[in-house]
mmCIF file of C-alpha atoms in Angstrom:
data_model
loop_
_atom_site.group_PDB
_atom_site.id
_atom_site.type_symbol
_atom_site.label_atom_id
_atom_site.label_comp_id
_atom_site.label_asym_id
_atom_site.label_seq_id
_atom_site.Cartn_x
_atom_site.Cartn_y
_atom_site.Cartn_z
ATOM 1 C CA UNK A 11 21.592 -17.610 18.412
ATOM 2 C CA UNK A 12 24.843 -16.451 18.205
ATOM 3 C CA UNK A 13 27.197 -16.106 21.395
ATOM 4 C CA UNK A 14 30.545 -14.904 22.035
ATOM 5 C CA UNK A 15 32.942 -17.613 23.007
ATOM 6 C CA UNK A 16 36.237 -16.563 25.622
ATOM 7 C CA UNK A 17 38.822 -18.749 25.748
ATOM 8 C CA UNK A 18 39.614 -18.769 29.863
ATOM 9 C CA UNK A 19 43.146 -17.087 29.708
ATOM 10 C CA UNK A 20 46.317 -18.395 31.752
ATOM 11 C CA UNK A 21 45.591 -18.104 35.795
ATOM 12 C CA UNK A 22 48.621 -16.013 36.370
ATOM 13 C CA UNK A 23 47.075 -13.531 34.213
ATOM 14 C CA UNK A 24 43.654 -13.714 36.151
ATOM 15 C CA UNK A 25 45.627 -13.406 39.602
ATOM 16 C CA UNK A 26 47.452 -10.486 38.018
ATOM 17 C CA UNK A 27 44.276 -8.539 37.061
ATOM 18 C CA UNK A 28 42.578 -9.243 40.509
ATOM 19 C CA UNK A 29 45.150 -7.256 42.093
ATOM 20 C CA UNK A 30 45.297 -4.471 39.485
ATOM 21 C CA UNK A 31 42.642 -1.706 39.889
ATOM 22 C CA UNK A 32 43.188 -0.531 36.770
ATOM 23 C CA UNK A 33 41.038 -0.467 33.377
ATOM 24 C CA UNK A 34 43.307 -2.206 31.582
ATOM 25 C CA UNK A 35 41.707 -4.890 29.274
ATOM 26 C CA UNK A 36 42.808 -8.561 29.515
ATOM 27 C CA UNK A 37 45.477 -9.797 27.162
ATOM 28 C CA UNK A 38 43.700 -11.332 23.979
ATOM 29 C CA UNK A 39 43.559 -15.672 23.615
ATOM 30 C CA UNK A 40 46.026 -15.933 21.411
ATOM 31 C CA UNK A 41 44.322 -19.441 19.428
ATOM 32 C CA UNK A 42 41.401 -16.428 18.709
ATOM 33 C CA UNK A 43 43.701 -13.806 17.062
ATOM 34 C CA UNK A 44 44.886 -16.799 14.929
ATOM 35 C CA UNK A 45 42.015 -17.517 13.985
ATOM 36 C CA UNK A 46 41.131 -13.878 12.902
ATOM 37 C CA UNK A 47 44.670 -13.315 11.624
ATOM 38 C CA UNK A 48 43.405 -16.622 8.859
ATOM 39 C CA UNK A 49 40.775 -14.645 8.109
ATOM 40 C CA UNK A 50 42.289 -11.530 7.559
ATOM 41 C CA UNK A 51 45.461 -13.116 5.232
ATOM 42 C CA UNK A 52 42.795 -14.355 2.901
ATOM 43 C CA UNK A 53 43.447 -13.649 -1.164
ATOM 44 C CA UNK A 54 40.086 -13.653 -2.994
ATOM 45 C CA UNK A 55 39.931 -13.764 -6.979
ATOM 46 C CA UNK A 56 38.165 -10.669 -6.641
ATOM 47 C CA UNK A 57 41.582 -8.947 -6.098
ATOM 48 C CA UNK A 58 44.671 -11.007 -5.753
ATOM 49 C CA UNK A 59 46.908 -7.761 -5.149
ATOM 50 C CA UNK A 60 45.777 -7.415 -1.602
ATOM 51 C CA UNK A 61 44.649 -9.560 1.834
ATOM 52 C CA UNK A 62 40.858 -9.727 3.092
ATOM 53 C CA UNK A 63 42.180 -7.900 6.142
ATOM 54 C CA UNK A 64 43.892 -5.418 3.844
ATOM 55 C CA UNK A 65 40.354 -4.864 2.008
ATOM 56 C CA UNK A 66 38.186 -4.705 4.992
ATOM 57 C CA UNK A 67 40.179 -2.757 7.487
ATOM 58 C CA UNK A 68 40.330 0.033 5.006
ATOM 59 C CA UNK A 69 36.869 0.900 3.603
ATOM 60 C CA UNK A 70 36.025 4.646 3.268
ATOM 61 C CA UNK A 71 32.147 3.458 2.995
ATOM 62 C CA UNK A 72 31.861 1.555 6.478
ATOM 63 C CA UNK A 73 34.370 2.040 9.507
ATOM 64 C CA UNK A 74 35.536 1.256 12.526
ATOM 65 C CA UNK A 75 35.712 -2.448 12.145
ATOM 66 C CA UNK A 76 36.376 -4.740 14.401
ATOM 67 C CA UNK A 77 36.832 -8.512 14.300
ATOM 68 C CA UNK A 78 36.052 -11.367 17.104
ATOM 69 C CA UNK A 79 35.442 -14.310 17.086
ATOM 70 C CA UNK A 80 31.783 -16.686 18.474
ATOM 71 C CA UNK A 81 30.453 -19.770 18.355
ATOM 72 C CA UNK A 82 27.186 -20.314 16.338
ATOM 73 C CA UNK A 83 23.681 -22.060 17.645
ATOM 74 C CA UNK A 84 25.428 -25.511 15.542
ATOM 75 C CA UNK A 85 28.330 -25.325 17.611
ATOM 76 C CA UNK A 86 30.615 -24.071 14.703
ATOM 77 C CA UNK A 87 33.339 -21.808 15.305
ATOM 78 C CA UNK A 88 33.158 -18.606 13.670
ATOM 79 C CA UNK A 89 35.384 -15.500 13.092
ATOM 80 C CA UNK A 90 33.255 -12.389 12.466
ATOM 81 C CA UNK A 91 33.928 -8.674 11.289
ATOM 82 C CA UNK A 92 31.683 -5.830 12.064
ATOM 83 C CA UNK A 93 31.731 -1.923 10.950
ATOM 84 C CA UNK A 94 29.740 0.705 11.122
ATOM 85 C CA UNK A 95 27.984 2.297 8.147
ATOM 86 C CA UNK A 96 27.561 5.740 9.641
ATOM 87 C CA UNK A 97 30.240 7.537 6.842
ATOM 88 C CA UNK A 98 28.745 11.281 6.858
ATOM 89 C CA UNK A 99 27.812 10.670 3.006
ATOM 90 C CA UNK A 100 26.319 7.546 3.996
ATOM 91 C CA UNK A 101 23.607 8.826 6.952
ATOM 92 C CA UNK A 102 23.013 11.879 5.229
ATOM 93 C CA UNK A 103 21.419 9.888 2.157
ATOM 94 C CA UNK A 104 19.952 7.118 3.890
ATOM 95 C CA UNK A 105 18.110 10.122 5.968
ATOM 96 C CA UNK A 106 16.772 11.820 3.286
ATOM 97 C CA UNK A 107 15.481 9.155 1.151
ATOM 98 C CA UNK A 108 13.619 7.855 4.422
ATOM 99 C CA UNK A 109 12.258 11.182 5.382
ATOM 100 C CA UNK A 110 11.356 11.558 1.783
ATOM 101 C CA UNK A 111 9.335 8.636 1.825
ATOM 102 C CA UNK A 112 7.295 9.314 5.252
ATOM 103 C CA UNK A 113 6.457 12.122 3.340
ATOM 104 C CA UNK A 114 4.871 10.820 0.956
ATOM 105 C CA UNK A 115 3.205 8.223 2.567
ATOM 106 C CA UNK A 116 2.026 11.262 4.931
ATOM 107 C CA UNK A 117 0.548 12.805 2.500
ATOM 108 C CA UNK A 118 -1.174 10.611 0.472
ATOM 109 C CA UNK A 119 -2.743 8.849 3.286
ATOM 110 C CA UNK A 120 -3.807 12.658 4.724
ATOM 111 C CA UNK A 121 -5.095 13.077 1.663
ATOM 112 C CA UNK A 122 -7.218 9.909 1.874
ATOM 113 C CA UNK A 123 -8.372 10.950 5.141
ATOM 114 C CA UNK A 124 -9.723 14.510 4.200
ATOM 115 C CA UNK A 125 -11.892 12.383 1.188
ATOM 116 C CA UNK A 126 -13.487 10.013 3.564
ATOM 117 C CA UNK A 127 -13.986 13.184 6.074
ATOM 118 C CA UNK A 128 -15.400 15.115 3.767
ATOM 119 C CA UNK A 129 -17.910 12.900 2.104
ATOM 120 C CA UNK A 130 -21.630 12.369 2.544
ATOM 121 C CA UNK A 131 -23.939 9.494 2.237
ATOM 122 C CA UNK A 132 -25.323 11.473 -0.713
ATOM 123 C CA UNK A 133 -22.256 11.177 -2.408
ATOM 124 C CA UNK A 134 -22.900 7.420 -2.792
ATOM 125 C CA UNK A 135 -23.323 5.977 -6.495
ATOM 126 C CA UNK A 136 -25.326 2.857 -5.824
ATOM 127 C CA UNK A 137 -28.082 1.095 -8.195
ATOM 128 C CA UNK A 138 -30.727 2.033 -5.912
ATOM 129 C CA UNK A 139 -30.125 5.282 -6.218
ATOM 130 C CA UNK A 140 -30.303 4.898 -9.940
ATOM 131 C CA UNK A 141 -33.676 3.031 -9.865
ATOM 132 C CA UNK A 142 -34.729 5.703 -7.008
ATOM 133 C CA UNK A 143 -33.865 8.575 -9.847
ATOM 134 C CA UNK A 144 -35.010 6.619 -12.979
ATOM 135 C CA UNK A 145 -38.749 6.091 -10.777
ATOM 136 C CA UNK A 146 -39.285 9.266 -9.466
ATOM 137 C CA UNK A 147 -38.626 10.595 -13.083
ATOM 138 C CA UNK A 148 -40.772 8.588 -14.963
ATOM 139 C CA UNK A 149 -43.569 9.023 -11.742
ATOM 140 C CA UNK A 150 -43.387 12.541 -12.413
ATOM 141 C CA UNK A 151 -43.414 12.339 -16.074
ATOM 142 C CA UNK A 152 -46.774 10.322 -15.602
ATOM 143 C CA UNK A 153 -48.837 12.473 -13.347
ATOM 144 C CA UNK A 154 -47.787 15.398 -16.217
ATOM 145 C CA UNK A 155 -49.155 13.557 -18.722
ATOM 146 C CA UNK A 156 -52.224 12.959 -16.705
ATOM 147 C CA UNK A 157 -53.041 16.278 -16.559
ATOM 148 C CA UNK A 158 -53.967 15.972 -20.491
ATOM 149 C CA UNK A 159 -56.914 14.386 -23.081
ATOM 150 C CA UNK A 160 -55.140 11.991 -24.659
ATOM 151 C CA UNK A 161 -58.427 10.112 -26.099
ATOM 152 C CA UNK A 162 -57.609 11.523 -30.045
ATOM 153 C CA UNK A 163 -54.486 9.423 -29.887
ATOM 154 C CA UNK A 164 -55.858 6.689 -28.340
ATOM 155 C CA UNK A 165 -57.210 4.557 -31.929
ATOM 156 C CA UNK A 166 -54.290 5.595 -33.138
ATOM 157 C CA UNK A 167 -51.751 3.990 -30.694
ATOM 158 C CA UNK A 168 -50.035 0.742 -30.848
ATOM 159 C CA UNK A 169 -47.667 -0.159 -28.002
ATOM 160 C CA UNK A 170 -47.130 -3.918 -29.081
ATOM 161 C CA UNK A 171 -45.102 -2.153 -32.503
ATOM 162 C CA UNK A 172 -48.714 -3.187 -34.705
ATOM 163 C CA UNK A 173 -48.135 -1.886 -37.935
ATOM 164 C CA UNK A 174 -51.960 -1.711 -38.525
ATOM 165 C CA UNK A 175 -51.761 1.440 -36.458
ATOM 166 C CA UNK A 176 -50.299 4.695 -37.621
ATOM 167 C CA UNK A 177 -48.543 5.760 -34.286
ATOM 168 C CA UNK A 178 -46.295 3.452 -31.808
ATOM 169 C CA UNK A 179 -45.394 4.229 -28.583
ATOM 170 C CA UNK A 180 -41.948 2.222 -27.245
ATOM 171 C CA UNK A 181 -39.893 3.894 -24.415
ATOM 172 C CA UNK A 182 -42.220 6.257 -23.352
ATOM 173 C CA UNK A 183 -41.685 8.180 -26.889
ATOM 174 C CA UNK A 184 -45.139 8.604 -29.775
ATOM 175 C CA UNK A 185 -43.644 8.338 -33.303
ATOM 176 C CA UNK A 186 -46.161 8.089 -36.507
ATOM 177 C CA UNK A 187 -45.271 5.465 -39.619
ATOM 178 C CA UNK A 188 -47.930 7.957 -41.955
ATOM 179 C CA UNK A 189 -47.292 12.011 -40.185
ATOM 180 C CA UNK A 190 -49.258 13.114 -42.541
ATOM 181 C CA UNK A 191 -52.441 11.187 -42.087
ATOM 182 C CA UNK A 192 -52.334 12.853 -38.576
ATOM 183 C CA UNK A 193 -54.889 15.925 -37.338
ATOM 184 C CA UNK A 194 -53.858 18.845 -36.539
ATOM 185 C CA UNK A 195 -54.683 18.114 -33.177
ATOM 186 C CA UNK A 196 -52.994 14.556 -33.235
ATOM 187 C CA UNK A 197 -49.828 16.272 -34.149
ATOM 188 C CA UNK A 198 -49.851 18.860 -31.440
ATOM 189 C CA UNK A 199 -50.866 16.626 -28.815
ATOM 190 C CA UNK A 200 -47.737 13.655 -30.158
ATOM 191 C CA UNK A 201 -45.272 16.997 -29.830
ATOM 192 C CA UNK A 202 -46.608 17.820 -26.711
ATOM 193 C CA UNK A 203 -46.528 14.270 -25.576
ATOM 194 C CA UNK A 204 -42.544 13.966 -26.526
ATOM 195 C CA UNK A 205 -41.955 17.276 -25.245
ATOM 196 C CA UNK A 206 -42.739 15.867 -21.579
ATOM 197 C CA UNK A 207 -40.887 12.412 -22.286
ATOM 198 C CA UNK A 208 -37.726 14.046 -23.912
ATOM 199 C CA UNK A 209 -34.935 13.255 -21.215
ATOM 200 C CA UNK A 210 -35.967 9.742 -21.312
ATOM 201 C CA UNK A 211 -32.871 7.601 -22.851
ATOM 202 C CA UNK A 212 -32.750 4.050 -24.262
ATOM 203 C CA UNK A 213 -34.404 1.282 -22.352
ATOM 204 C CA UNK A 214 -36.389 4.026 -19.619
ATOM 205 C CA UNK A 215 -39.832 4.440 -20.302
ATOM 206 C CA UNK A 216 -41.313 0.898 -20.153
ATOM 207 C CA UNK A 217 -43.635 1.903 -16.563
ATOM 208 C CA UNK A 218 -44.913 5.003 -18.830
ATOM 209 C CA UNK A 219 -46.246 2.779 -21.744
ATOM 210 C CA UNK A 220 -47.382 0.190 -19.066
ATOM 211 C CA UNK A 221 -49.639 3.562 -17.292
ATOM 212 C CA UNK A 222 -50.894 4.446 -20.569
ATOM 213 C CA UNK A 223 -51.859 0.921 -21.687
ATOM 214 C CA UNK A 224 -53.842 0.531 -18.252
ATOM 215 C CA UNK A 225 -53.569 3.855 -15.942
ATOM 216 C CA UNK A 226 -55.137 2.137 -12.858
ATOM 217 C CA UNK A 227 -52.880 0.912 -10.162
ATOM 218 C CA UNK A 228 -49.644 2.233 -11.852
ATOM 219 C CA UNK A 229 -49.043 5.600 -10.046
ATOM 220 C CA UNK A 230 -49.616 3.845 -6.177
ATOM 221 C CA UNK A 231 -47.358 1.110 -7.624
ATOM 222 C CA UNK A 232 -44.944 3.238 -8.588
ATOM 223 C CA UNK A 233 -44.895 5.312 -5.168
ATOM 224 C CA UNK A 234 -44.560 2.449 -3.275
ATOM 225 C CA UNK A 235 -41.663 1.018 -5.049
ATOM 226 C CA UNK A 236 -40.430 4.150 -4.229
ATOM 227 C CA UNK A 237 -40.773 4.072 -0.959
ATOM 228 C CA UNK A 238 -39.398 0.919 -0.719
ATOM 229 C CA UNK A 239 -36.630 1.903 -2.519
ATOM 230 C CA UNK A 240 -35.582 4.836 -0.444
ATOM 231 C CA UNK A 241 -35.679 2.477 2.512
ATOM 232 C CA UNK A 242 -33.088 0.284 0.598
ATOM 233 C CA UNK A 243 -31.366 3.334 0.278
ATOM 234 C CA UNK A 244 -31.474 4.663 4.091
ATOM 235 C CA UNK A 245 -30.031 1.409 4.963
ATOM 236 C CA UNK A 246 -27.155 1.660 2.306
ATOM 237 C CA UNK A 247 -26.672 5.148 3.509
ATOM 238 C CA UNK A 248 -26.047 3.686 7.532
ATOM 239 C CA UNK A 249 -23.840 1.071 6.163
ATOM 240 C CA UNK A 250 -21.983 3.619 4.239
ATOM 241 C CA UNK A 251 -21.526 6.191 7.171
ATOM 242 C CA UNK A 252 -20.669 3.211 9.430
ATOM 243 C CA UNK A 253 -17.828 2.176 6.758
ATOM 244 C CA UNK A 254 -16.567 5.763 6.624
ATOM 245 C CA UNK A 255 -16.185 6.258 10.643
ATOM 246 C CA UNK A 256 -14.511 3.073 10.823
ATOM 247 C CA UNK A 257 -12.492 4.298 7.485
ATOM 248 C CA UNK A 258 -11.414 7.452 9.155
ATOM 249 C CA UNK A 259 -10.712 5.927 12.509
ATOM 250 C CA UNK A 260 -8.771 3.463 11.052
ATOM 251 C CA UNK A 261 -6.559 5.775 8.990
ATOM 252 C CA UNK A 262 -6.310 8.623 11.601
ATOM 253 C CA UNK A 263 -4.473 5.706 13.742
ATOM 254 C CA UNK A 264 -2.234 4.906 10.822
ATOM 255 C CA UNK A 265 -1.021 8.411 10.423
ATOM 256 C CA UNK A 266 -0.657 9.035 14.513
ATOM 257 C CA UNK A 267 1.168 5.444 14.470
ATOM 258 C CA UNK A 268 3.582 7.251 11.296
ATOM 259 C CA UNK A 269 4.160 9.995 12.880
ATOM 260 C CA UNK A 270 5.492 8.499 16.103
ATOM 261 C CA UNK A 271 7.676 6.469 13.964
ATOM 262 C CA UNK A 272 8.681 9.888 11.751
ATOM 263 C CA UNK A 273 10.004 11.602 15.055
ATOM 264 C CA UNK A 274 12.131 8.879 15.769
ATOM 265 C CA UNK A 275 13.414 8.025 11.962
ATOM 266 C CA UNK A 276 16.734 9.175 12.239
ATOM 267 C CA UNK A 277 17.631 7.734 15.366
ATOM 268 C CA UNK A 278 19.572 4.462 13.860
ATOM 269 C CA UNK A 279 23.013 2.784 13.364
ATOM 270 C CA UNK A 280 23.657 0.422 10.771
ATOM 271 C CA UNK A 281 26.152 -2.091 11.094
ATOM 272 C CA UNK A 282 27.325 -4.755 8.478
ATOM 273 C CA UNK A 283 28.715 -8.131 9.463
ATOM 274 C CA UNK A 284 29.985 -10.594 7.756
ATOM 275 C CA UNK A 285 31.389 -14.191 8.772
ATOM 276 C CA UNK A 286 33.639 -17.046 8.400
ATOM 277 C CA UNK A 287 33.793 -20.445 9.752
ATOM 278 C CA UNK A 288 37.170 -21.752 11.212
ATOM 279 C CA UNK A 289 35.912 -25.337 12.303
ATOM 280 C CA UNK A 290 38.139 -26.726 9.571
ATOM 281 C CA UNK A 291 41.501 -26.608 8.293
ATOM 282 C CA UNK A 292 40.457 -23.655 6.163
ATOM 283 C CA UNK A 293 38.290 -20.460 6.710
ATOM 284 C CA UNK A 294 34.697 -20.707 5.196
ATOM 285 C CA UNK A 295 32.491 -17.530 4.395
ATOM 286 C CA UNK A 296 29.673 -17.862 5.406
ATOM 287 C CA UNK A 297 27.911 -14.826 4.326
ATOM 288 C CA UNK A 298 26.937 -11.628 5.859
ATOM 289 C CA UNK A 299 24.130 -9.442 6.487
ATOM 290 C CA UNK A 300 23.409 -5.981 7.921
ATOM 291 C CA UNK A 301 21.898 -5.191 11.819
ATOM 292 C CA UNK A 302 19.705 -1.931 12.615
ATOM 293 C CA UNK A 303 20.042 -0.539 16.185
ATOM 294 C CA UNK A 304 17.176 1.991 17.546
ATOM 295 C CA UNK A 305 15.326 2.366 20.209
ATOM 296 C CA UNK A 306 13.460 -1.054 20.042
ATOM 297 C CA UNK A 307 16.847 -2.863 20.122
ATOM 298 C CA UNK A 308 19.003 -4.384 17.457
ATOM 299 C CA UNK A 309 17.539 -6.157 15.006
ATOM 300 C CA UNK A 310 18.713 -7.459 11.051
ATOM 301 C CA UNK A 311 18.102 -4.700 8.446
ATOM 302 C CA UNK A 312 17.328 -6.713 5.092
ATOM 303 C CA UNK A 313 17.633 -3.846 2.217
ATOM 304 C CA UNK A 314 14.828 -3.258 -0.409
ATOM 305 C CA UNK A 315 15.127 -2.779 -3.910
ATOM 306 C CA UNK A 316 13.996 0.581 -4.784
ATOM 307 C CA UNK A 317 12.816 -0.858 -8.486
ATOM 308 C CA UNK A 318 11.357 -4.272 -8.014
ATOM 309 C CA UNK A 319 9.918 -2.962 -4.194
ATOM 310 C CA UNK A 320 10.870 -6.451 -2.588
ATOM 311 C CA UNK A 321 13.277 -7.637 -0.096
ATOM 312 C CA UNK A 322 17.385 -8.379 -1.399
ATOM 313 C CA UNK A 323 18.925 -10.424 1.444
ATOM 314 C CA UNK A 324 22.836 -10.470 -0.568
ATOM 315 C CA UNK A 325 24.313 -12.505 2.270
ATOM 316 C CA UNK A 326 26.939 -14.647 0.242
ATOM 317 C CA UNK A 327 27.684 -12.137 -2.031
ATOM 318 C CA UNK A 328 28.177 -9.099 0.439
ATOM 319 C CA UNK A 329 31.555 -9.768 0.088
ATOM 320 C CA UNK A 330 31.808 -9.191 -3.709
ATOM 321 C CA UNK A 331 29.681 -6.281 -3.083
ATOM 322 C CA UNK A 332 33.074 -4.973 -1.127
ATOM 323 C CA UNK A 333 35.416 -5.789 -3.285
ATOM 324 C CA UNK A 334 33.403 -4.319 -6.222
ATOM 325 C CA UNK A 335 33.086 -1.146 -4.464
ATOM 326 C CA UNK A 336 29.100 -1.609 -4.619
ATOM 327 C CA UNK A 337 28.217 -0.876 -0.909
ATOM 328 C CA UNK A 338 29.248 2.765 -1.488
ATOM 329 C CA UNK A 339 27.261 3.861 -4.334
ATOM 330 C CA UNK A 340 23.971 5.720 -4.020
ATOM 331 C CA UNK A 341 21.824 2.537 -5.083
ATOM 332 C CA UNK A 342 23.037 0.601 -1.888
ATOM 333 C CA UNK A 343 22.628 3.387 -0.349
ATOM 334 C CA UNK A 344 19.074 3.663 -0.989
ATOM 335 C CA UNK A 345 18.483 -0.407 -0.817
ATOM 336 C CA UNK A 346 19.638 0.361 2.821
ATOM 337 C CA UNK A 347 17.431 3.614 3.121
ATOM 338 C CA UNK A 348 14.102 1.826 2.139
ATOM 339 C CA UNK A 349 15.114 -1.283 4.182
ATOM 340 C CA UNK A 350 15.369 1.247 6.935
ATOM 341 C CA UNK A 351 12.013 2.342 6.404
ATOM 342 C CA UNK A 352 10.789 -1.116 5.695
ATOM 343 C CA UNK A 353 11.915 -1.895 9.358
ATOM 344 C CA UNK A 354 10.444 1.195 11.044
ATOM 345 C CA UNK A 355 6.925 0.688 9.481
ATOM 346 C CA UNK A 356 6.791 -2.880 9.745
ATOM 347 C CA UNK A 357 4.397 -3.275 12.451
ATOM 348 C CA UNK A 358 2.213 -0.336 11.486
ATOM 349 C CA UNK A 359 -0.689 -1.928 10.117
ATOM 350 C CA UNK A 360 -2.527 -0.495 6.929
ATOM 351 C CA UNK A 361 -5.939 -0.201 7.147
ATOM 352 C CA UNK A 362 -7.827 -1.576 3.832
ATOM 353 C CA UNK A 363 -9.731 1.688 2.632
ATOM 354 C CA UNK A 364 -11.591 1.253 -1.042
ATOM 355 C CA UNK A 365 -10.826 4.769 -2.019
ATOM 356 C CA UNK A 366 -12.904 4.681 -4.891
ATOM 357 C CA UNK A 367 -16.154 4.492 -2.552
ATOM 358 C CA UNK A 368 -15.473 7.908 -1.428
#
């Protein structure tokens, strides 16, 4: 970690402030301010017309800057520049793309919560349900058809598809090869047969073929693979309603855990600093980066690119960024802003909801 270095200052000067009650501040170590003044009389091919110190101490997109100089955790000796990127233009942006996104994120995530809130076990699509359905449909279509004389038909069936016999019956449907050999009474009792059957569809009707085939032991059968299925089903349901109050709990946190963070969104102050070695015989940048101060402390803000979504640590080339007048524009601006909201949200944790069960 970083720490700032003071050079101890001549003891006359320390004797001299003892006595004084005054505020003044204590003359500066002179070896310090030449090592900021090398800084600052830097020329970079980014503009030759002008010093570093000419550049930095002047920019209308981050003020107040200071310079001092510390000594890093590897013992080198570094100058560093700080300023504060509160320009009016600058916090009024950064605000509003930040409060733009909480709202978002508020509302989609509300609007998560009223789904799971709202819905019912009965709203589950499972394939037990579909068996329960496709069972209790053909069950019923059986004990209709069981209220009938179907004994004219019966030397006239085929369900194996024998084309020694006039009529087949495949899905729970009666269609003739020969109509026209057919009773009177045949006929109406195939129509009335298909009438009952009609809202089978392909690949239903095999347990109503099996029931005609051989009638006993089909409709208990069937009832108690219903009941067994609707047992299946009460235990999905209590699985499903468990899911959904731990859903809802889960996601009524996240948004109270937002919130919080919300009310406190715009109370920040960004700083940028940026350094340079002067352990050798010339100054060395080393980079910069960007600090966050709120109520948790101060911390290092690492802006996000609104288009690729993903972190953009520019440390090396912040200082290009300067001199190309980049860290003034709108798109910093809003790298910054979603970094900022990066940071606040960043030990929220998300709650894994499959929305597409509800």
């Amino acid at each position: 970690m970083m720490k700032t270095r003071f050079t101890a200052v001549l003891l006359s000067a320390l004797l001299l402030t003892a006595c004084d009650n005054s505020d003044s501040t204590p003359a500066p170590d002179p070896r310090q301010q030449q090592e900021i003044l090398s800084v600052k009389q830097l020329i970079y091919p980014y503009d030759r017309t002008v010093t570093l110190g000419g550049i930095l101490d002047n920019r209308p997109d981050c003020i107040d800057p200071e310079w001092d100089t510390l000594t890093d955790d590897k013992g080198r000796e570094l100058v560093r520049y700080r300023c504060d990127y509160t320009t009016a233009a600058a916090v009024n942006q950064i605000n509003q793309q930040v409060e733009a996104r909480y709202q978002r994120v508020l509302r989609d995530y509300t609007g998560i919560l009223t789904k799971v809130t709202k819905w019912k076990p009965a709203d589950m699509r499972t394939r037990t349900g579909a068996n329960i359905e496709q069972t209790e449909k053909e069950l019923g279509m059986i004990k209709t058809l069981s209220g009938y004389d179907w004994s004219p038909l019966r030397s006239e069936i085929s369900t194996n598809n024998d084309h020694s016999f006039n009529l087949s019956l495949s899905g729970g449907k009666l269609w003739s090869r020969q109509p026209a050999k057919l009773t009177g009474e045949q006929k109406a009792l195939v129509e009335q047969w298909n009438a009952v059957t009609e809202p089978l569809l392909y690949g239903q009707g095999s347990d109503i073929d099996r029931w005609f085939e051989d009638s006993s032991g089909v409709i208990s059968a069937l009832e108690k693979k219903l009941t067994d299925l609707k047992a299946v089903q009460a235990e999905e349901y209590l699985k499903g309603d468990n899911r959904r109050r731990e859903d809802e709990s889960a996601l009524t946190r996240l948004l109270a855990e937002l919130e919080a963070a919300h009310a406190e969104a715009k109370d920040w102050r960004i700083t940028q600093e940026l350094y340079w070695s002067v352990t050798g015989p010339d100054p060395v940048f080393m980079g910069g980066k960007f600090l966050v101060s709120d109520h948790t402390g101060q911390n290092e803000l690492v802006p996000y690119s609104p288009v690729t979504r993903g972190p953009i640590r520019r440390g090396t080339e912040m200082l290009a960024d300067i001199y190309g007048d980049k860290t003034g524009t709108d798109f910093y601006r809003n790298m910054l802003a979603f970094g900022l909201y990066m940071y606040q949200v960043k030990d929220i944790k998300v709650p894994s909801v499959n929305t597409l069960s509800y």
